[in-house]
XYZ file of C-alpha atoms in Angstrom:
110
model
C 16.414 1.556 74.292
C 18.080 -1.297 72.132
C 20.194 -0.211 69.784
C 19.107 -2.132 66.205
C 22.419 -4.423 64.778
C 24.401 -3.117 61.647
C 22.582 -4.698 59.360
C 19.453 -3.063 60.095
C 20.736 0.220 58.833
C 21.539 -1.021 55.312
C 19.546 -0.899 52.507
C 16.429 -3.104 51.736
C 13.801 -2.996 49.669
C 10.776 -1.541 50.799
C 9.301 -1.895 54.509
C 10.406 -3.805 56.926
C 8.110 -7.084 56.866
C 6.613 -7.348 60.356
C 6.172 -10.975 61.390
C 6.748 -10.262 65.694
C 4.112 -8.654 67.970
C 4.563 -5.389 69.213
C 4.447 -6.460 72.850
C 7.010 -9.419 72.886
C 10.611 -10.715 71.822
C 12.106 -9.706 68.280
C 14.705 -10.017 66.269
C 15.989 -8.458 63.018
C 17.354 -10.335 60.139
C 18.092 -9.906 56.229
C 16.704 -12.069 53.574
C 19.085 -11.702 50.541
C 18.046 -13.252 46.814
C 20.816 -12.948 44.879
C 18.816 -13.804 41.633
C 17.261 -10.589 41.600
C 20.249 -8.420 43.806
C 17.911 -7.649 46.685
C 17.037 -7.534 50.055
C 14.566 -7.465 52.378
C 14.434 -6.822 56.334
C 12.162 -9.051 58.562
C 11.267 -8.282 62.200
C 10.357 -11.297 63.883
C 10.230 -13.366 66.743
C 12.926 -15.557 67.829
C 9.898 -18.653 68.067
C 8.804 -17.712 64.197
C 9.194 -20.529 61.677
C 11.897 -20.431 59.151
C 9.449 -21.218 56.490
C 7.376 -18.388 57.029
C 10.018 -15.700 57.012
C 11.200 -17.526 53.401
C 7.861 -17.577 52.117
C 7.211 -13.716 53.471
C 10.575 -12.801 51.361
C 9.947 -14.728 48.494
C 6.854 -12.939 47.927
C 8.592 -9.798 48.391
C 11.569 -10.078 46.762
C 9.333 -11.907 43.740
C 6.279 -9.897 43.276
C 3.421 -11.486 41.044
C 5.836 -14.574 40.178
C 4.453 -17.513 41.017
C 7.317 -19.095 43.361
C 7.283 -22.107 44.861
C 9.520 -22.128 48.171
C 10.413 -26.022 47.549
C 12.416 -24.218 44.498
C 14.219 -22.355 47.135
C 16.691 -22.987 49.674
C 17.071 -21.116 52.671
C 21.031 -21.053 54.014
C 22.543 -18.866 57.265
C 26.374 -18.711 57.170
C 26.535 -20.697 54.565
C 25.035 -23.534 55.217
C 21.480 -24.756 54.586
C 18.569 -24.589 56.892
C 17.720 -28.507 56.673
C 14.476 -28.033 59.310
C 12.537 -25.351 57.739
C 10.086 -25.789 59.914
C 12.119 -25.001 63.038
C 11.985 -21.287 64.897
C 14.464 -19.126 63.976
C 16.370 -19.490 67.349
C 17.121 -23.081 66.561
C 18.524 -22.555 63.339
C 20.876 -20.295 65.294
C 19.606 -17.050 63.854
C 20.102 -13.795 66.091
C 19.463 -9.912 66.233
C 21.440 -9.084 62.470
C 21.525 -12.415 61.049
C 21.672 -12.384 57.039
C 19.870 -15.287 55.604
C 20.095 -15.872 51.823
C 17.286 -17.662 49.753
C 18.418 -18.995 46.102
C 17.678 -21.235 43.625
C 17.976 -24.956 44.548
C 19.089 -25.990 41.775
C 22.319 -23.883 40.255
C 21.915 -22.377 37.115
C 24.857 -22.549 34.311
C 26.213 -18.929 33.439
C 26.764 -18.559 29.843
């Protein structure tokens, strides 16, 4: 039995959002939005898109709004994910990765 990372024990909202077959290869990662101070957990495979696991936690962590993920920029340790497109593996996401989708454009604090 595999034991699940660190990160899969904290707090999320809701479900864990199953993108990986039951049969073959997974990982676990965090989407964080700090706009609305949440997170969700994704289970998917290594060979998954970026783009899908945004779009799957933008819907999520955005309920009813309509978002547009071109608004939205997907970063992992800090840096952004320029080939959304790419699996997850080649952005150089493993098991307990925390990925964090924001705003592309900053937004002055008053």
């Amino acid at each position: 039995m595999t034991e699940e990372p660190f990160v899969a024990q904290l707090r999320t909202r809701g479900d864990t959002i199953e993108l990986a077959s039951p049969d073959g290869p997974a990982i676990t990662v965090r989407v964080e939005m700090p706009e609305v101070w949440d997170v969700v957990r994704v289970h998917a495979s290594p060979d998954e898109r970026a783009i899908t696991v945004k779009r799957r936690a933008l819907e999520a962590l955005s309920p009813g709004a309509e978002l547009h993920d071109r608004d939205y920029v997907l970063k992992l340790n800090g840096w952004e994910v320029l080939d959304e497109t790419a699996s997850l593996a080649a952005t150089g996401a493993v098991d307990g990765s925390i990925f964090l989708v924001t705003n592309r454009r900053r937004r002055p604090v008053r």
